C-alpha positions as CSV (number, residue, x, y, z in Angstrom):
1,M,-35.7,83.4,6.3
2,A,-34.9,79.7,7.0
3,L,-37.7,77.2,7.8
4,A,-35.4,74.8,9.8
5,K,-31.8,74.3,11.1
6,L,-29.7,71.2,10.3
7,G,-29.8,68.8,13.3
8,A,-27.7,65.9,12.4
9,V,-26.6,63.9,9.4
10,V,-27.8,60.3,9.9
11,L,-26.2,57.2,8.4
12,D,-28.1,53.9,8.1
13,C,-25.8,51.0,8.9
14,P,-25.9,47.5,10.2
15,D,-24.0,48.3,13.5
16,P,-24.6,51.9,14.8
17,R,-22.1,51.7,17.7
18,A,-19.3,50.2,15.5
19,L,-19.8,52.8,12.8
20,A,-20.0,55.6,15.4
21,G,-16.7,54.3,16.9
22,F,-15.0,54.4,13.4
23,Y,-16.0,58.1,12.9
24,A,-15.1,58.9,16.5
25,E,-11.6,57.8,15.7
26,V,-11.5,59.7,12.5
27,L,-13.1,62.9,13.7
28,G,-12.7,62.8,17.5
29,G,-15.8,63.4,19.7
30,T,-18.0,61.5,22.1
31,V,-20.2,58.5,21.3
32,Q,-23.5,58.6,23.0
33,G,-26.7,56.5,23.1
34,E,-27.6,52.8,22.9
35,G,-29.3,50.3,20.8
36,D,-30.6,51.3,17.3
37,W,-29.6,55.0,17.4
38,I,-26.2,56.2,18.4
39,D,-25.0,59.9,18.3
40,L,-21.4,61.1,17.8
41,E,-21.0,64.6,19.1
42,V,-18.1,66.1,17.1
43,P,-16.0,68.8,18.5
44,G,-16.9,72.3,17.0
45,G,-19.4,70.8,14.7
46,R,-22.8,69.1,14.1
47,A,-23.6,65.6,15.3
48,L,-23.5,62.5,13.2
49,A,-26.0,60.0,14.1
50,F,-26.1,56.3,13.2
51,Q,-29.3,54.3,12.8
52,A,-29.7,50.6,12.7
53,A,-30.9,49.3,9.3
54,P,-31.0,45.5,9.3
55,G,-31.3,45.4,5.5
56,H,-28.6,47.9,4.8
57,V,-27.1,47.6,1.4
58,P,-24.0,49.9,1.0
59,P,-24.1,52.3,-1.9
60,K,-21.7,51.5,-4.8
61,W,-19.1,54.0,-5.9
62,P,-18.7,54.8,-8.8
63,A,-21.9,53.4,-10.2
64,P,-23.5,55.2,-13.1
65,D,-26.6,53.1,-12.8
66,A,-27.0,53.7,-9.0
67,S,-26.8,56.8,-6.8
68,Q,-24.3,57.0,-4.0
69,Q,-27.0,59.1,-2.2
70,F,-24.5,61.3,-0.2
71,H,-20.9,61.3,0.9
72,L,-18.8,63.2,3.6
73,D,-16.0,65.4,2.7
74,L,-13.5,65.3,5.7
75,T,-10.9,68.1,5.6
76,V,-7.3,66.9,6.6
77,E,-4.0,68.7,6.7
78,D,-2.0,65.6,5.4
79,L,-3.6,63.2,3.0
80,D,-1.1,60.4,3.4
81,A,-1.2,60.5,7.2
82,A,-4.9,60.6,7.2
83,E,-5.2,57.8,4.7
84,K,-2.9,55.6,6.7
85,G,-5.2,56.3,9.7
86,V,-8.5,55.5,8.1
87,L,-7.1,52.4,6.6
88,A,-5.9,51.1,9.9
89,L,-9.5,51.8,11.2
90,G,-11.1,49.7,8.5
91,A,-11.7,52.1,5.6
92,T,-11.6,50.7,2.1
93,P,-9.9,52.7,-0.8
94,L,-12.4,53.5,-3.6
95,D,-10.5,56.0,-5.7
96,T,-7.1,56.8,-4.4
97,E,-4.7,56.1,-7.2
98,D,-4.4,59.7,-8.6
99,R,-1.9,61.2,-6.1
100,S,-1.8,64.6,-7.9
101,R,-5.3,65.4,-6.6
102,T,-6.2,67.1,-3.4
103,W,-8.8,64.5,-2.4
104,R,-9.2,60.7,-2.1
105,V,-12.2,58.5,-1.9
106,Y,-12.8,55.7,0.6
107,A,-15.7,53.6,2.1
108,D,-16.3,53.4,5.7
109,P,-16.8,50.0,7.3
110,A,-20.6,50.0,6.4
111,G,-19.8,50.9,2.8
112,H,-20.6,54.7,2.9
113,P,-18.3,56.6,0.7
114,F,-16.3,59.6,2.1
115,C,-13.5,61.7,0.9
116,L,-10.4,62.9,2.6
117,C,-9.7,66.4,1.2
118,A,-6.6,68.5,1.6
119,C,-8.5,71.4,0.0
């Protein structure tokens, strides 16, 4: 028997509204809230939440001496089309050179790693 249910995944960032807007463009959904806490209600899924963290330091990827803490795997139909889209929205490529793989790694505008996966 579970003790709890997953509510939301929360990302610390310097600008919650801007990062919620980035993920709304990538995943769809509705941005809600104001100030230091913004929610993104994703169609057919759980909410992503974004919390202001004035001293936010983006994780490093890859960094054998530091943890990336977590990352999001985002399933896509077409890696090339999705890559073009996230780059236009401000994502940064982290590990995208090996085009034979079914996944590529990027950082969102606040520096959190995420993968586009055609898995």
